[in-house]
Every structure is written in structure tokens, then in C-alpha cells.
Amino acid sequence: MTKILLLSDTHGYIDEAILKYVKQADEVWHAGDIGNLGVTNALKKIKPLKAVYGNIDDKEARLEFPLDNKFMCENVSVWITHIGGYPNKYNTRIREDIKKFPPKIFISGHSHILKVMFDKKLNLLHMNPGACGKYGFHKIRTMLRFTIHESEIKDLEVIELGDK
């Protein structure tokens, strides 16, 4: 069983409220717009990290993290990218690939809008954790946490960190 903390759009911001939940997870996944490597360094000091770079990330983040991160967590295939779109509105860059090789979980950030949707056509779970940083139009800072046990995704929770 693997406890996942999913976050995105930190835009260089990390605080004790975020780190409290990092300590409770087995792994942390970051869906881009890291802001600076101080954020990911702080996360990596506590738990294993899987991340992608986003559109605001600089050369250093782009050298350390990929645009797309595809991996297995237990028996669940995962694809994380920053600008991915949503079911029926996937970004043109990934549209053909996701139809040919759909993961069980598809994760994107970028919109700062927390959204979890099941894509019936591709039989995948789409997750966007919203934004946990203080920059952007969102009003409430959010993250997601969930558990992967063998091939099951369960115990999904929305974490609200309060106003930005």
C-alpha cells in the first residue's frame, strides 16, 4: 500500500502546512510549476518525489524533471504532465498518445482548478490537485491525497490549506 500526496503549482512556495502532509505520505507527486528547486529539495528531504516541470519553470527545473513522467506505482500506470487538459479536452500534444496508451491515472496541473474526473472512454482517472502555492487566481490552496493498493486507487481526499 502506497500513500500518495499530489500537489501542483507551488510557484516557489512551500510552508509547514504542506510539509505536514508530506510527512504523512509515502511518496509525493508534483504536477509542475514548481517555481524554484528549493520547493522540490524540501520535499525530497522528507519523502521520495516524482515531478514534472511546468510552463513557468526555469532551465534548472527542466534539467532535473521531465515534461512527462510515466511510471508504475504498484500495479497502477501513472502519467503526470503539467499541461494535459481534461477528458474530452486533452491537450493536443498528448491527445494521440493518451488514446493509444491510456494510463490508469492521468495527472495534470496548470489550471489551478482542483478536479477529479473519470474518463469513461479511456477508462482512466484524471486528477488535477489545484494549486497549493500563493500565486494565481485560485482562492483556496489545495492538494489531493490517496492510496494505491495493488491495482486499486482508494481513500481519495481533498486537502484544503486555506486562503492563499
C-alpha positions as a Python dict, from the first residue, in 0.01 Angstrom:
ca = {
    (1, 'M'): (0, 0, 0),
    (2, 'T'): (139, 340, -104),
    (3, 'K'): (11, 671, 35),
    (4, 'I'): (41, 948, -222),
    (5, 'L'): (36, 1324, -172),
    (6, 'L'): (-36, 1501, -501),
    (7, 'L'): (34, 1871, -541),
    (8, 'S'): (91, 2125, -815),
    (9, 'D'): (153, 2489, -889),
    (10, 'T'): (361, 2576, -585),
    (11, 'H'): (518, 2864, -781),
    (12, 'G'): (815, 2870, -542),
    (13, 'Y'): (606, 2849, -225),
    (14, 'I'): (644, 2581, 43),
    (15, 'D'): (531, 2604, 406),
    (16, 'E'): (475, 2392, 715),
    (17, 'A'): (111, 2329, 618),
    (18, 'I'): (228, 2149, 303),
    (19, 'L'): (518, 1974, 479),
    (20, 'K'): (286, 1837, 749),
    (21, 'Y'): (106, 1633, 482),
    (22, 'V'): (432, 1539, 308),
    (23, 'K'): (543, 1368, 630),
    (24, 'Q'): (224, 1155, 631),
    (25, 'A'): (275, 1028, 275),
    (26, 'D'): (493, 751, 133),
    (27, 'E'): (555, 942, -191),
    (28, 'V'): (497, 1297, -314),
    (29, 'W'): (399, 1371, -674),
    (30, 'H'): (429, 1727, -809),
    (31, 'A'): (245, 1816, -1132),
    (32, 'G'): (459, 2114, -1230),
    (33, 'D'): (504, 2488, -1195),
    (34, 'I'): (747, 2416, -915),
    (35, 'G'): (878, 2773, -918),
    (36, 'N'): (1225, 2700, -784),
    (37, 'L'): (1418, 2392, -681),
    (38, 'G'): (1404, 2496, -315),
    (39, 'V'): (1050, 2355, -318),
    (40, 'T'): (1145, 2016, -458),
    (41, 'N'): (1461, 1998, -246),
    (42, 'A'): (1248, 2049, 67),
    (43, 'L'): (1008, 1776, -46),
    (44, 'K'): (1289, 1531, -135),
    (45, 'K'): (1447, 1573, 209),
    (46, 'I'): (1133, 1420, 361),
    (47, 'K'): (989, 1171, 109),
    (48, 'P'): (1056, 1028, -239),
    (49, 'L'): (942, 1269, -511),
    (50, 'K'): (816, 1224, -864),
    (51, 'A'): (767, 1551, -1052),
    (52, 'V'): (743, 1726, -1388),
    (53, 'Y'): (832, 2077, -1488),
    (54, 'G'): (566, 2329, -1580),
    (55, 'N'): (544, 2627, -1811),
    (56, 'I'): (685, 2874, -1555),
    (57, 'D'): (979, 2654, -1454),
    (58, 'D'): (1332, 2758, -1543),
    (59, 'K'): (1620, 2573, -1707),
    (60, 'E'): (1734, 2416, -1377),
    (61, 'A'): (1392, 2255, -1315),
    (62, 'R'): (1373, 2143, -1678),
    (63, 'L'): (1712, 1972, -1644),
    (64, 'E'): (1609, 1792, -1324),
    (65, 'F'): (1250, 1694, -1410),
    (66, 'P'): (1084, 1571, -1732),
    (67, 'L'): (792, 1721, -1923),
    (68, 'D'): (610, 1387, -1889),
    (69, 'N'): (664, 1136, -1610),
    (70, 'K'): (524, 792, -1685),
    (71, 'F'): (573, 521, -1424),
    (72, 'M'): (413, 236, -1232),
    (73, 'C'): (305, 263, -869),
    (74, 'E'): (233, -87, -751),
    (75, 'N'): (8, -221, -1033),
    (76, 'V'): (-118, 121, -1145),
    (77, 'S'): (17, 303, -1451),
    (78, 'V'): (56, 677, -1397),
    (79, 'W'): (123, 967, -1633),
    (80, 'I'): (197, 1313, -1494),
    (81, 'T'): (233, 1621, -1714),
    (82, 'H'): (173, 1985, -1634),
    (83, 'I'): (-48, 2097, -1924),
    (84, 'G'): (-261, 1794, -2004),
    (85, 'G'): (-619, 1909, -2029),
    (86, 'Y'): (-921, 1704, -1920),
    (87, 'P'): (-1131, 1414, -2051),
    (88, 'N'): (-1270, 1508, -2393),
    (89, 'K'): (-1043, 1816, -2389),
    (90, 'Y'): (-690, 1673, -2369),
    (91, 'N'): (-405, 1895, -2481),
    (92, 'T'): (-317, 1841, -2848),
    (93, 'R'): (42, 1748, -2754),
    (94, 'I'): (-71, 1436, -2566),
    (95, 'R'): (-405, 1356, -2730),
    (96, 'E'): (-294, 1073, -2962),
    (97, 'D'): (-58, 918, -2708),
    (98, 'I'): (-319, 904, -2432),
    (99, 'K'): (-569, 738, -2668),
    (100, 'K'): (-316, 473, -2775),
    (101, 'F'): (-165, 411, -2431),
    (102, 'P'): (-403, 532, -2160),
    (103, 'P'): (-267, 513, -1806),
    (104, 'K'): (-488, 418, -1513),
    (105, 'I'): (-422, 762, -1359),
    (106, 'F'): (-361, 1076, -1565),
    (107, 'I'): (-245, 1379, -1366),
    (108, 'S'): (-207, 1739, -1476),
    (109, 'G'): (-180, 2077, -1309),
    (110, 'H'): (-169, 2423, -1469),
    (111, 'S'): (-534, 2531, -1435),
    (112, 'H'): (-519, 2591, -1056),
    (113, 'I'): (-862, 2422, -1051),
    (114, 'L'): (-897, 2109, -840),
    (115, 'K'): (-1076, 1847, -1045),
    (116, 'V'): (-1107, 1468, -1032),
    (117, 'M'): (-1292, 1304, -1320),
    (118, 'F'): (-1328, 954, -1455),
    (119, 'D'): (-1278, 928, -1831),
    (120, 'K'): (-1520, 654, -1938),
    (121, 'K'): (-1389, 648, -2297),
    (122, 'L'): (-1030, 580, -2194),
    (123, 'N'): (-1108, 407, -1864),
    (124, 'L'): (-875, 630, -1663),
    (125, 'L'): (-892, 854, -1359),
    (126, 'H'): (-794, 1215, -1427),
    (127, 'M'): (-668, 1421, -1133),
    (128, 'N'): (-571, 1785, -1102),
    (129, 'P'): (-484, 1881, -742),
    (130, 'G'): (-543, 2252, -795),
    (131, 'A'): (-271, 2484, -664),
    (132, 'C'): (-105, 2483, -323),
    (133, 'G'): (109, 2790, -384),
    (134, 'K'): (12, 3151, -326),
    (135, 'Y'): (41, 3276, -685),
    (136, 'G'): (-252, 3260, -928),
    (137, 'F'): (-624, 3322, -941),
    (138, 'H'): (-729, 3037, -709),
    (139, 'K'): (-871, 3140, -374),
    (140, 'I'): (-813, 2823, -170),
    (141, 'R'): (-482, 2632, -168),
    (142, 'T'): (-548, 2262, -236),
    (143, 'M'): (-380, 1922, -270),
    (144, 'L'): (-500, 1563, -304),
    (145, 'R'): (-403, 1252, -120),
    (146, 'F'): (-497, 894, -192),
    (147, 'T'): (-378, 539, -154),
    (148, 'I'): (-274, 288, -416),
    (149, 'H'): (-306, -73, -308),
    (150, 'E'): (-203, -322, -575),
    (151, 'S'): (-429, -213, -865),
    (152, 'E'): (-681, -12, -659),
    (153, 'I'): (-693, 364, -614),
    (154, 'K'): (-876, 446, -293),
    (155, 'D'): (-920, 678, 5),
    (156, 'L'): (-909, 992, -211),
    (157, 'E'): (-917, 1311, -4),
    (158, 'V'): (-915, 1680, -89),
    (159, 'I'): (-684, 1880, 135),
    (160, 'E'): (-766, 2247, 173),
    (161, 'L'): (-479, 2457, 307),
    (162, 'G'): (-684, 2773, 348),
    (163, 'D'): (-684, 3104, 166),
    (164, 'K'): (-375, 3195, -32),
}
